[in-house]
mmCIF file with all atom_site columns, C-alpha atoms in Angstrom:
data_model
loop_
_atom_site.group_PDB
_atom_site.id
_atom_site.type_symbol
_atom_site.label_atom_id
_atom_site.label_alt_id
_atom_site.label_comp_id
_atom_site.label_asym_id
_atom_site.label_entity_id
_atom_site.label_seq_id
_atom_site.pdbx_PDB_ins_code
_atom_site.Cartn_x
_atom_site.Cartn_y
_atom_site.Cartn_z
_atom_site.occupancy
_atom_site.B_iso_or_equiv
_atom_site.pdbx_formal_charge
_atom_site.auth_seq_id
_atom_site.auth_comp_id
_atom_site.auth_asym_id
_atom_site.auth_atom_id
_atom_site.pdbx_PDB_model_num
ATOM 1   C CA . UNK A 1 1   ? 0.000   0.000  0.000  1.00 0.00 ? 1   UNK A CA 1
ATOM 2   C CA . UNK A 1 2   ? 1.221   3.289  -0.828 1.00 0.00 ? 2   UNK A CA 1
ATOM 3   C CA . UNK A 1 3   ? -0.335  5.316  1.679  1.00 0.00 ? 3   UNK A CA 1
ATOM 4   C CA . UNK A 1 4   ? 2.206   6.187  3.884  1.00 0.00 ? 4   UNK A CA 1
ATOM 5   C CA . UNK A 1 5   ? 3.663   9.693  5.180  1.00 0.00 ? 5   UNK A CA 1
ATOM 6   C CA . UNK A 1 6   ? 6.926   9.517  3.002  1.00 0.00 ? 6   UNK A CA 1
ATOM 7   C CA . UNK A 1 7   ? 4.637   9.119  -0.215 1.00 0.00 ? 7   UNK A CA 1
ATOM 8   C CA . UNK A 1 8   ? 2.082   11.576 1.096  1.00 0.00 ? 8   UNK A CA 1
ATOM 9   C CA . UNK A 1 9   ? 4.793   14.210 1.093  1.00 0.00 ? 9   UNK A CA 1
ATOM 10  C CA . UNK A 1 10  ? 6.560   13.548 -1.854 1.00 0.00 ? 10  UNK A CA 1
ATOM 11  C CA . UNK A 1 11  ? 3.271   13.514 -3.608 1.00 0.00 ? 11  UNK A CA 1
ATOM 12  C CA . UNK A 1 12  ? 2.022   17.142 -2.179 1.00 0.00 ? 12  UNK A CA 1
ATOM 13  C CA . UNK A 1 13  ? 5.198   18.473 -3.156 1.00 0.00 ? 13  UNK A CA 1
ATOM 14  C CA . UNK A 1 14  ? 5.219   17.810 -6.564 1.00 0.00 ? 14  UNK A CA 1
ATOM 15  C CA . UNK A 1 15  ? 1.170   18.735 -6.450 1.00 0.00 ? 15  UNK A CA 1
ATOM 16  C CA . UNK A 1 16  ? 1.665   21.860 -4.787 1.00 0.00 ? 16  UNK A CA 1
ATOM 17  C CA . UNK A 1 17  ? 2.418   24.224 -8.078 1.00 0.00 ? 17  UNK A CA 1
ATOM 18  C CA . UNK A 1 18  ? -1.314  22.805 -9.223 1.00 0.00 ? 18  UNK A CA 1
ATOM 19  C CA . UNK A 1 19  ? -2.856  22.377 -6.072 1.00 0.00 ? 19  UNK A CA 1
ATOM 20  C CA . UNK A 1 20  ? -4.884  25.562 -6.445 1.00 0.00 ? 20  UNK A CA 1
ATOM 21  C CA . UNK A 1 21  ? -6.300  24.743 -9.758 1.00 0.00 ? 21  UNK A CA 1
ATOM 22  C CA . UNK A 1 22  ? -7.787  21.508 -8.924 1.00 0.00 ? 22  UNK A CA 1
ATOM 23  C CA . UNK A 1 23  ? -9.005  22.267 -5.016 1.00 0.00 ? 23  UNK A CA 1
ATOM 24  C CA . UNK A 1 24  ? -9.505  26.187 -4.972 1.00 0.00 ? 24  UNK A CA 1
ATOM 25  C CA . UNK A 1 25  ? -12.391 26.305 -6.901 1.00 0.00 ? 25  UNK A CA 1
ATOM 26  C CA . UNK A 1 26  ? -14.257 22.620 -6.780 1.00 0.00 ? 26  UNK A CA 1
ATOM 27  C CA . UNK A 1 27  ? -14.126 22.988 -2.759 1.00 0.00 ? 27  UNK A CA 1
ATOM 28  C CA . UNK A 1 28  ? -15.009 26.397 -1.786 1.00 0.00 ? 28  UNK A CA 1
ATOM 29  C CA . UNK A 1 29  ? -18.368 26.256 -1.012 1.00 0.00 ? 29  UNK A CA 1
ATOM 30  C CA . UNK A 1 30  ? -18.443 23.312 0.931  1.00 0.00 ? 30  UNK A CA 1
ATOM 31  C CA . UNK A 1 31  ? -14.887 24.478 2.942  1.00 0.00 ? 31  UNK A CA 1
ATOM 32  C CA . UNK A 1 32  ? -17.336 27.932 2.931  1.00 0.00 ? 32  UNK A CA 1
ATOM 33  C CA . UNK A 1 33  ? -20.105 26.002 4.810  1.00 0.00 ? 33  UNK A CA 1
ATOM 34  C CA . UNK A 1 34  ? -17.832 23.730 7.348  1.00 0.00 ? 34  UNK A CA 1
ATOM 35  C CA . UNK A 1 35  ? -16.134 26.311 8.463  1.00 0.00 ? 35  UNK A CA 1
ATOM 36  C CA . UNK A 1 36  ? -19.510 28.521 9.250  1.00 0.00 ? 36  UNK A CA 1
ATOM 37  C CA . UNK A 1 37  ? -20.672 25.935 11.809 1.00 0.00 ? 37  UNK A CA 1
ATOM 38  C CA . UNK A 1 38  ? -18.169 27.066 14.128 1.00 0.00 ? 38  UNK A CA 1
ATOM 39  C CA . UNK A 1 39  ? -18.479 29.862 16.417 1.00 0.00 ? 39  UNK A CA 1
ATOM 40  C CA . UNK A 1 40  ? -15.868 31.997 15.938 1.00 0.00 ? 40  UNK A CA 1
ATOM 41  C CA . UNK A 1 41  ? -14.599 34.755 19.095 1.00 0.00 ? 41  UNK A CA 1
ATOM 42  C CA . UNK A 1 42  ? -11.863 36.816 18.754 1.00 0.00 ? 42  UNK A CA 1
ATOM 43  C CA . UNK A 1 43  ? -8.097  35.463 20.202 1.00 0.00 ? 43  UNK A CA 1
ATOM 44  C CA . UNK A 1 44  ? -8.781  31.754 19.638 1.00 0.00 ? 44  UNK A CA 1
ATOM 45  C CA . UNK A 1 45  ? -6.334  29.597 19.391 1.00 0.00 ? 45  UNK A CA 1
ATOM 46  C CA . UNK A 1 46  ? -6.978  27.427 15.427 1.00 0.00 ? 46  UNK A CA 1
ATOM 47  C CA . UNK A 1 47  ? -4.954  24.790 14.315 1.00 0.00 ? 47  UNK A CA 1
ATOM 48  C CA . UNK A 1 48  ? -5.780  23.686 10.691 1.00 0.00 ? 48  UNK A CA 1
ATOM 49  C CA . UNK A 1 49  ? -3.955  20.049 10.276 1.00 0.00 ? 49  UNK A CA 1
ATOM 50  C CA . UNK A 1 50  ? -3.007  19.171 6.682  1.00 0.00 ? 50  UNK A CA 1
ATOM 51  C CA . UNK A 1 51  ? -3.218  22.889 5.792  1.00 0.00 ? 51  UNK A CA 1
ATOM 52  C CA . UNK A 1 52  ? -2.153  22.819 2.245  1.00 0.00 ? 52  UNK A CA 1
ATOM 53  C CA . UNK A 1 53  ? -1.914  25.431 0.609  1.00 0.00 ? 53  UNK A CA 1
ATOM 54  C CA . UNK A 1 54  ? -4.196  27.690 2.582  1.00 0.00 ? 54  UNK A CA 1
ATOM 55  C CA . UNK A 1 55  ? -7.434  27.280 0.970  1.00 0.00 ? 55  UNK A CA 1
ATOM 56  C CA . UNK A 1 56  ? -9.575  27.722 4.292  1.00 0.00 ? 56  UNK A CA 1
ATOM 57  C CA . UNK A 1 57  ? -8.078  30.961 5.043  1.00 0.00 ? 57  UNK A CA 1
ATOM 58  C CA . UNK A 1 58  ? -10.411 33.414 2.917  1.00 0.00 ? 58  UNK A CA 1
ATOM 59  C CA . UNK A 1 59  ? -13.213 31.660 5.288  1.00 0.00 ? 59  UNK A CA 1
ATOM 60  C CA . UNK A 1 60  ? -11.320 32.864 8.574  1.00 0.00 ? 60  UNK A CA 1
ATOM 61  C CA . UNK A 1 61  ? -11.775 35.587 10.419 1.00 0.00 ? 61  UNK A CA 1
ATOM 62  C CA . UNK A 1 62  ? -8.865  37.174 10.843 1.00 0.00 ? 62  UNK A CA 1
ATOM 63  C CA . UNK A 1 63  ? -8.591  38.159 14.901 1.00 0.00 ? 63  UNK A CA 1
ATOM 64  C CA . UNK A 1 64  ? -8.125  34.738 15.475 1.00 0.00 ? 64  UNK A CA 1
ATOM 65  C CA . UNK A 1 65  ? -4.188  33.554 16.725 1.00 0.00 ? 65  UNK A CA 1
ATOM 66  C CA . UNK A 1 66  ? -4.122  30.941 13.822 1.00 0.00 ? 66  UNK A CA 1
ATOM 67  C CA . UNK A 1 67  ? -1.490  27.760 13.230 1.00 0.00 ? 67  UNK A CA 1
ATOM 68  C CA . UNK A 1 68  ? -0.760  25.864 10.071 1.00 0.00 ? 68  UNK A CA 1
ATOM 69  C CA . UNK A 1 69  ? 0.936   22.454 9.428  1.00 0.00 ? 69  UNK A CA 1
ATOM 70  C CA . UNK A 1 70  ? 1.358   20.566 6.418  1.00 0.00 ? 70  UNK A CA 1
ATOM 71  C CA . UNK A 1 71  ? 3.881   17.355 5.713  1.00 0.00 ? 71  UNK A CA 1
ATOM 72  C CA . UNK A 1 72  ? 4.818   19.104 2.562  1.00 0.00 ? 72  UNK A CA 1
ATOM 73  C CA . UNK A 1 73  ? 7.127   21.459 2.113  1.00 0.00 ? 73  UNK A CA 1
ATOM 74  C CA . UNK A 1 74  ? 5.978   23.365 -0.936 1.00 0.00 ? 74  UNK A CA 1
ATOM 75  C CA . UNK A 1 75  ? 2.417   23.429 0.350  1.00 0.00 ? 75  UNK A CA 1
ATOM 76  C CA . UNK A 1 76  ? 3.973   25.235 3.881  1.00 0.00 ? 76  UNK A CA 1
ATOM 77  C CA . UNK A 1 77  ? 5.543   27.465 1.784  1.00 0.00 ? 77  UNK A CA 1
ATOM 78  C CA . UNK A 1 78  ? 2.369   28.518 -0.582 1.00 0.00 ? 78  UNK A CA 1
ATOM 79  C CA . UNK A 1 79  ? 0.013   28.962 2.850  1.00 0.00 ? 79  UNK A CA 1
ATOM 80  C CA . UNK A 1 80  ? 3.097   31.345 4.232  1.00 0.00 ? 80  UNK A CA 1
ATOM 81  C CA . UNK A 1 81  ? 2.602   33.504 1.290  1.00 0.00 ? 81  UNK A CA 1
ATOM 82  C CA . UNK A 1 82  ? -1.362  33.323 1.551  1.00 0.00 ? 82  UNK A CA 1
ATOM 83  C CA . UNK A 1 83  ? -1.815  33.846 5.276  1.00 0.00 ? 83  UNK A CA 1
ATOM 84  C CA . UNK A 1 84  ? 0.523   36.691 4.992  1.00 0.00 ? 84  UNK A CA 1
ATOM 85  C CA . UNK A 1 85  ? -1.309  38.536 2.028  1.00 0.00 ? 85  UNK A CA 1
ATOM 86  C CA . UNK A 1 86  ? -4.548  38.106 4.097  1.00 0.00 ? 86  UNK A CA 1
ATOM 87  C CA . UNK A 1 87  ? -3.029  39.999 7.419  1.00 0.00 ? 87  UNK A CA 1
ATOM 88  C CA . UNK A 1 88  ? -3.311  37.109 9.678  1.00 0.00 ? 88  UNK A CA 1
ATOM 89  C CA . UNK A 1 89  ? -1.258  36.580 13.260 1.00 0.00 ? 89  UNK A CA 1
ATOM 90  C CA . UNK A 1 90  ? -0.383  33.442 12.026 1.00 0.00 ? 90  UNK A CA 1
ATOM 91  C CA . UNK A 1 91  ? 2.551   30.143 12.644 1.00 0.00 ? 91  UNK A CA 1
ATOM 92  C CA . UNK A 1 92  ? 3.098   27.597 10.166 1.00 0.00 ? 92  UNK A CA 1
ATOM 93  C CA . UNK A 1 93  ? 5.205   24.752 10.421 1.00 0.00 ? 93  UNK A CA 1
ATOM 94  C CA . UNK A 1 94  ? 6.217   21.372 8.558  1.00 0.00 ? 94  UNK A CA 1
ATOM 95  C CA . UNK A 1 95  ? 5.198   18.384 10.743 1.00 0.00 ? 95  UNK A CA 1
ATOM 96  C CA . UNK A 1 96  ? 3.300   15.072 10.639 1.00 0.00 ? 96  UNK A CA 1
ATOM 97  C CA . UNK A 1 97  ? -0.691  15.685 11.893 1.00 0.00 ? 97  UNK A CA 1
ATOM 98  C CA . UNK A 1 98  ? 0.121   12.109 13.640 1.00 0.00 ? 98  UNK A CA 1
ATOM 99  C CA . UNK A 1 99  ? 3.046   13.519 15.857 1.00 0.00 ? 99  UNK A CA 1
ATOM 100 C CA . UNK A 1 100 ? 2.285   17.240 16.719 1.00 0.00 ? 100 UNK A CA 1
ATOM 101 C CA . UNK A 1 101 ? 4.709   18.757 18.548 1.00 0.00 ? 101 UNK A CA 1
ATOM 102 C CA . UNK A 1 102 ? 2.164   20.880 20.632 1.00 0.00 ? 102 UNK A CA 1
ATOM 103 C CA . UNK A 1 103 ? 1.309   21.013 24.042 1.00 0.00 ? 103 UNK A CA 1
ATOM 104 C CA . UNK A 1 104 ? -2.423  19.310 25.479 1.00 0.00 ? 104 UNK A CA 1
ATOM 105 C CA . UNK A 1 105 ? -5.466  21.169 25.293 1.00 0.00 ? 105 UNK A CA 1
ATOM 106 C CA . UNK A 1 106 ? -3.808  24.382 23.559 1.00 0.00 ? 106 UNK A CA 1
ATOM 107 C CA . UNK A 1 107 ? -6.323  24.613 20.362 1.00 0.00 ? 107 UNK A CA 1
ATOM 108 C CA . UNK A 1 108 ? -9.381  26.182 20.773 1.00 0.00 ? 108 UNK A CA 1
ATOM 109 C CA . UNK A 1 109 ? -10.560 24.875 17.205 1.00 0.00 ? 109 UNK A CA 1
ATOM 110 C CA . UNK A 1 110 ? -8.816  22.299 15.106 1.00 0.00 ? 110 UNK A CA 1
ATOM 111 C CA . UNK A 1 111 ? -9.759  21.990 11.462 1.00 0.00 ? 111 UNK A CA 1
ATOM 112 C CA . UNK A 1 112 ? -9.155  18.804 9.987  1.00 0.00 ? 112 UNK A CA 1
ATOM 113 C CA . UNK A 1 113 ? -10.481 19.262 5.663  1.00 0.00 ? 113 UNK A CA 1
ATOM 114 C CA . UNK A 1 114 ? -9.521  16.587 3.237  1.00 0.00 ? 114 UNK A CA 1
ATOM 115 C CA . UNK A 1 115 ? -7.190  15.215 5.292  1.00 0.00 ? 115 UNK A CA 1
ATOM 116 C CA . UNK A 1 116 ? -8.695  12.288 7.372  1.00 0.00 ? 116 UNK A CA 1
ATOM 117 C CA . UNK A 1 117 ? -8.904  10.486 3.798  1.00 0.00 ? 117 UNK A CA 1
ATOM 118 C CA . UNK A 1 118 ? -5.525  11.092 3.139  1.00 0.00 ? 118 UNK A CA 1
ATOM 119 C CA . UNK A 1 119 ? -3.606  9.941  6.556  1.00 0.00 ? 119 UNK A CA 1
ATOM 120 C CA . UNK A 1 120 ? -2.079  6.734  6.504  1.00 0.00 ? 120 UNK A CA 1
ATOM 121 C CA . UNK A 1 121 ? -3.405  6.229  9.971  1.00 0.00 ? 121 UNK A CA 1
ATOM 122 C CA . UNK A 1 122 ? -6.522  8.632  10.470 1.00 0.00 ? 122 UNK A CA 1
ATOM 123 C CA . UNK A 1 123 ? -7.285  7.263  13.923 1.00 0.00 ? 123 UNK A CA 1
ATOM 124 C CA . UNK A 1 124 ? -4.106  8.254  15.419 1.00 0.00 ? 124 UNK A CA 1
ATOM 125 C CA . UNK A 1 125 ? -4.225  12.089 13.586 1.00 0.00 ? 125 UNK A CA 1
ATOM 126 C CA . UNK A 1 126 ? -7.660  12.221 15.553 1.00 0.00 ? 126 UNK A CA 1
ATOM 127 C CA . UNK A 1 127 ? -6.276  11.261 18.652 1.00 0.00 ? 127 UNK A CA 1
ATOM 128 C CA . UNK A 1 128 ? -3.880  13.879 18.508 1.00 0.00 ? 128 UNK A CA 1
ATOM 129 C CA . UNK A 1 129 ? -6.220  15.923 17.150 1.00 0.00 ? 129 UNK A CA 1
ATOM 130 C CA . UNK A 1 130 ? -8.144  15.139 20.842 1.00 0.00 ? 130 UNK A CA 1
ATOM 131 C CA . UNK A 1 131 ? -5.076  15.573 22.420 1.00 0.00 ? 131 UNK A CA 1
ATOM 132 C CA . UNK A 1 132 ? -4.410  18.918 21.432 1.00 0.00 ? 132 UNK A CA 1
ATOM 133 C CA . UNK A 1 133 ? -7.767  20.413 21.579 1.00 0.00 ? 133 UNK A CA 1
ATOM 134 C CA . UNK A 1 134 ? -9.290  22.284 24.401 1.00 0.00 ? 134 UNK A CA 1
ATOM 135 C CA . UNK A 1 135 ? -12.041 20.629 26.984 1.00 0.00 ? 135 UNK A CA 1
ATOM 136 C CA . UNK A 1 136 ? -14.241 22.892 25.617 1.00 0.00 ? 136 UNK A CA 1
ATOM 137 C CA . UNK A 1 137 ? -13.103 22.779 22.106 1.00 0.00 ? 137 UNK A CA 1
ATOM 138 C CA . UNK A 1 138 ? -14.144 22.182 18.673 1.00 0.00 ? 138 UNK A CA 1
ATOM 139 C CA . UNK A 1 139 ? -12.857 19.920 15.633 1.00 0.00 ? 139 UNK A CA 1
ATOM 140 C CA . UNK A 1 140 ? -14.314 21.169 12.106 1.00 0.00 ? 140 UNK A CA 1
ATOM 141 C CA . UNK A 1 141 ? -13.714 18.376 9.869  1.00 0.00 ? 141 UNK A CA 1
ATOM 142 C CA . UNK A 1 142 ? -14.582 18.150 5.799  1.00 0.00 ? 142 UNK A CA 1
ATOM 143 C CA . UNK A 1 143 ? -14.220 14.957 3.927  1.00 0.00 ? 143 UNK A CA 1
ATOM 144 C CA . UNK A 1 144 ? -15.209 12.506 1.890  1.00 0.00 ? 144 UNK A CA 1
ATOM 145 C CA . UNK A 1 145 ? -16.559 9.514  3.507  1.00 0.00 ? 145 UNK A CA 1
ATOM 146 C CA . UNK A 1 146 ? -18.153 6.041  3.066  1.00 0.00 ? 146 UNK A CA 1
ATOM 147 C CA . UNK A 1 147 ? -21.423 6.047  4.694  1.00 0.00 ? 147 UNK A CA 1
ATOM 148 C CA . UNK A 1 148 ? -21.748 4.999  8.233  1.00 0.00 ? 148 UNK A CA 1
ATOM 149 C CA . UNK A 1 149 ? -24.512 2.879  7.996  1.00 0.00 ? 149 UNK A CA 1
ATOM 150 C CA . UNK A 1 150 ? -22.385 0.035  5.990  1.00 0.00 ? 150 UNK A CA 1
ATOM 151 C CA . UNK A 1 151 ? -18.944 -0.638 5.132  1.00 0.00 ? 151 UNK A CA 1
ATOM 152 C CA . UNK A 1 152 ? -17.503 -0.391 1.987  1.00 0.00 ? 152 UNK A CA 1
ATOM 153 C CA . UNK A 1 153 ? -18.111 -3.182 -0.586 1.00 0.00 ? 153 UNK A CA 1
ATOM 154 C CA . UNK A 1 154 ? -15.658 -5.117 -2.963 1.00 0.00 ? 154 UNK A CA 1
ATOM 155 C CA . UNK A 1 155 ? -15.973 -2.619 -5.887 1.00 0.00 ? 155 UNK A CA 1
ATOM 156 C CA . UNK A 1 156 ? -14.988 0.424  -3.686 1.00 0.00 ? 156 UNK A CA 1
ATOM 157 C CA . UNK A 1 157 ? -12.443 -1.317 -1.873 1.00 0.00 ? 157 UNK A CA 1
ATOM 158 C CA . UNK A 1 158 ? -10.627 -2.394 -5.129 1.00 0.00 ? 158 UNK A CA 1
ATOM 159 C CA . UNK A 1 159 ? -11.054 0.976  -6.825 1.00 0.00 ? 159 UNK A CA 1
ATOM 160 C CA . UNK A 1 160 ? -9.255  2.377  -3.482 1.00 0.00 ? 160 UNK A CA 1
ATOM 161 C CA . UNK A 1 161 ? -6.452  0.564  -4.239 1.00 0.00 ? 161 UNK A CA 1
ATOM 162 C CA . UNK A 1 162 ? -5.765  3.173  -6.799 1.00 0.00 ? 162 UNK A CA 1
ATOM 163 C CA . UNK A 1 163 ? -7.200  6.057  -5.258 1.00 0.00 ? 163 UNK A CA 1
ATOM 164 C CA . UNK A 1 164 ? -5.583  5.972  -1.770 1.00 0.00 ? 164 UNK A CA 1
ATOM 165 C CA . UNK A 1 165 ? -2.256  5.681  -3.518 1.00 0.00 ? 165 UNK A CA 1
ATOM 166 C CA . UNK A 1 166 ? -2.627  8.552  -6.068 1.00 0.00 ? 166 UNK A CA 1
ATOM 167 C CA . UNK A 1 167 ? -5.004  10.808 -4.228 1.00 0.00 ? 167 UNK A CA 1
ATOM 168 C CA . UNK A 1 168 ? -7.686  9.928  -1.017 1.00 0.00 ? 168 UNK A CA 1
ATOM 169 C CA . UNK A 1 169 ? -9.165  6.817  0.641  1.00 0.00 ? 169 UNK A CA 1
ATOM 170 C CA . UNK A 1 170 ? -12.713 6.366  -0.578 1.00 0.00 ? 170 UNK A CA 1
ATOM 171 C CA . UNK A 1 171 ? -13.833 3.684  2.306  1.00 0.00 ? 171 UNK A CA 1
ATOM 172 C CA . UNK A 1 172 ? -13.439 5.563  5.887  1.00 0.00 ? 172 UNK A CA 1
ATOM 173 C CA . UNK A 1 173 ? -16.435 6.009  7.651  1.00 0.00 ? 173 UNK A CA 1
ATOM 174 C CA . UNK A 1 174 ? -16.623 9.419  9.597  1.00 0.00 ? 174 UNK A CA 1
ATOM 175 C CA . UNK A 1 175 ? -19.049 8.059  12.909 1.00 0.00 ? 175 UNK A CA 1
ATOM 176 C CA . UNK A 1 176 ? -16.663 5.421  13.816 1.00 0.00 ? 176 UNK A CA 1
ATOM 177 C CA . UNK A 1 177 ? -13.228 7.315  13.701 1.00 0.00 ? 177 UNK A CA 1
ATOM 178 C CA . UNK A 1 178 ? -14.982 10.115 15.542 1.00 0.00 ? 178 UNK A CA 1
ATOM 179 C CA . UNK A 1 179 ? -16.698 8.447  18.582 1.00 0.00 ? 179 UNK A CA 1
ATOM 180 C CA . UNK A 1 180 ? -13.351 6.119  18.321 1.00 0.00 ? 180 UNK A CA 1
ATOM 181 C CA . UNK A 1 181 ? -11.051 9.260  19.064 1.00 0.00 ? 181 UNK A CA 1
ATOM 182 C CA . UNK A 1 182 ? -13.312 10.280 21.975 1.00 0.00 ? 182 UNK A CA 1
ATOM 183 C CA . UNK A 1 183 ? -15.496 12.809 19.900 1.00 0.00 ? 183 UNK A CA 1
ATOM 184 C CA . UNK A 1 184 ? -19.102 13.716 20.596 1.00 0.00 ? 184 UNK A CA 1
ATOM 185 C CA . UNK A 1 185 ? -20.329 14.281 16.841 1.00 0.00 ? 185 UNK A CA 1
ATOM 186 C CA . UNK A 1 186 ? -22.649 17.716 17.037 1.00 0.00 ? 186 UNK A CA 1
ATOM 187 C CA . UNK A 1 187 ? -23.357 18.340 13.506 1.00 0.00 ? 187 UNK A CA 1
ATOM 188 C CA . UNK A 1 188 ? -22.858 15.851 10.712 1.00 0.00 ? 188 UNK A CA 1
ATOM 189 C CA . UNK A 1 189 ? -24.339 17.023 7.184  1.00 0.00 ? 189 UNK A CA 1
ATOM 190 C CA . UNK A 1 190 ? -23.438 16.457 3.320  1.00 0.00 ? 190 UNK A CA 1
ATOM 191 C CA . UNK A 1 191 ? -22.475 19.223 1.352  1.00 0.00 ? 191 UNK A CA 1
ATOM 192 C CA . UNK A 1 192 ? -21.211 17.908 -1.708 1.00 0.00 ? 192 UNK A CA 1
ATOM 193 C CA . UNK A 1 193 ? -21.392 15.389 -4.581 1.00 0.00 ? 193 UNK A CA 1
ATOM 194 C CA . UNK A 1 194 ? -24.724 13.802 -2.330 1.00 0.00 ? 194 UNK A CA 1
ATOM 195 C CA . UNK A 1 195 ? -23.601 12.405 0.608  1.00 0.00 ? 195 UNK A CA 1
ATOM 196 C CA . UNK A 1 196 ? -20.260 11.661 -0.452 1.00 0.00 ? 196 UNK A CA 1
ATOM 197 C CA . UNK A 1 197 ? -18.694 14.953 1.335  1.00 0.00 ? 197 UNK A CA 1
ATOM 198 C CA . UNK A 1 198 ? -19.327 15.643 4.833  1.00 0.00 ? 198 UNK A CA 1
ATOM 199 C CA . UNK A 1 199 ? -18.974 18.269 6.931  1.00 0.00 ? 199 UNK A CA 1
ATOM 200 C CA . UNK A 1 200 ? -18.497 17.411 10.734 1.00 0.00 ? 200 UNK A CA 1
ATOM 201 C CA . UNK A 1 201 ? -18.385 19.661 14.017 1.00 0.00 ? 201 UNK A CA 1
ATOM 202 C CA . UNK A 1 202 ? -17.257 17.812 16.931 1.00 0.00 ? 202 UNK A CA 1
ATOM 203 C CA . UNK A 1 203 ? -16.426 18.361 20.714 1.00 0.00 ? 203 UNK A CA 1
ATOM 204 C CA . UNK A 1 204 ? -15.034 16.037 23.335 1.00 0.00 ? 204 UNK A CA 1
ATOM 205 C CA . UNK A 1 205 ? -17.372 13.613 24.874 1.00 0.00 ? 205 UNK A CA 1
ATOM 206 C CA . UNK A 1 206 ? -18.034 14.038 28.431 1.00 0.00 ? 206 UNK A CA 1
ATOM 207 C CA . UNK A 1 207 ? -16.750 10.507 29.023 1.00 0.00 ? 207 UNK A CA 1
ATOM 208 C CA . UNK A 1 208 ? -12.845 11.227 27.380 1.00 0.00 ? 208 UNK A CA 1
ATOM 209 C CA . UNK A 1 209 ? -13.064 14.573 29.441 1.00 0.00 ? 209 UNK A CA 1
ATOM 210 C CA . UNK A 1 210 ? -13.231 12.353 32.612 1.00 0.00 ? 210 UNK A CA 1
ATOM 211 C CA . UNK A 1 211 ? -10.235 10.065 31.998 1.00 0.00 ? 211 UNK A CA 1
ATOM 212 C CA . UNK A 1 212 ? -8.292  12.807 30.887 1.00 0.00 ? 212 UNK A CA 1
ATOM 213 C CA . UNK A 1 213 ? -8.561  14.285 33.850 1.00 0.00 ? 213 UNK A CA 1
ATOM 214 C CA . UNK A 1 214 ? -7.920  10.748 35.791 1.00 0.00 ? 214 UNK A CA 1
ATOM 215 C CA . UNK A 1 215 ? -5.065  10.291 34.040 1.00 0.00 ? 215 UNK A CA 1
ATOM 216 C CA . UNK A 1 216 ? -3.983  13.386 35.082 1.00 0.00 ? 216 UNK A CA 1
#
């Protein structure tokens, strides 16, 4: 299987010059929609994981303290120049969404879009993605998923044989990874190609609150 970090960033790299062309335009309304489920205050704290390029930033307010990390490279380097041009107080950094080098409960939103099909190991990028978050904050997450109801069949699984290894996993189901990661699903609604794109607004569940603190 292809699907694995060192692929994933040699593979944004090379897409980053035409990254724009293919995502900008196709995505925008249903990045536009995502992101509007949150409620946005001025001085939080957002991490976007798997920021590419910097196509959720038009949909930002801008008073926000905002971080950035991509595997690639050349996709770090293209959100730089975005956030910049659109005044944010902004970070961005190279580093793997499965190992973030930040502290617990920092974030006060993470956004996770069209990444969770991408990850070699989505349930671990959530965890983290739990990790880092605040008790009393919120994951935005876009995607493409398989419904929840069923898993995928044969044909899909075969077809994602190619697709996982030249662009996205086709056969993740959002509920499962979610609730798996300790996630308390609050909004979960389609917004593109049927029910094929999802966008998800989550908080921790009362229940990984608890043994956090435990553990603690």
């Amino acid at each position: 299987m292809l699907n694995t970090t060192a692929w994933n960033r040699l593979r944004y790299n090379l897409y980053a010059p035409v990254y724009d062309l293919v995502a900008d335009r196709a995505f925008r309304r249903a990045r536009r929609k995502a992101l509007e489920a949150v409620d946005w205050t001025a001085g939080q704290r957002v991490l976007i994981l798997g920021a590419g390029t910097g196509l959720d930033l038009p949909y930002l307010p801008r008073d926000i303290e905002l971080h950035g990390t991509d595997l690639s490279p050349a996709m770090v380097a293209r959100f730089r120049t975005r956030a910049d041009e659109l005044g944010f107080d902004f970070s961005t950094e190279v580093m793997d969404a499965e190992r973030l080098d930040y502290p617990d409960n920092y974030f006060d939103v993470v956004i996770m879009h069209l990444i969770l099909a991408v990850m070699p190991d989505p349930a671990r990028g959530l965890a983290e993605a739990h990790r880092v978050l605040s008790d009393d904050g919120l994951l935005c997450v876009f995607d493409k998923f398989q419904p929840d109801s069923h898993p995928a069949g044969w044909v899909r699984r075969t077809l994602n044989i190619v697709t996982s290894a030249i662009a996205t996993d086709i056969t993740r189901q959002a509920r499962p990874l979610l609730e798996g990661a300790g996630f308390n699903i609050l909004r979960n609604e389609p917004v593109m190609m049927g029910s094929l794109f999802r966008a998800l607004l989550a908080d921790k569940s009362p229940r990984s609150r608890r043994n956090a603190s435990a553990i603690a």
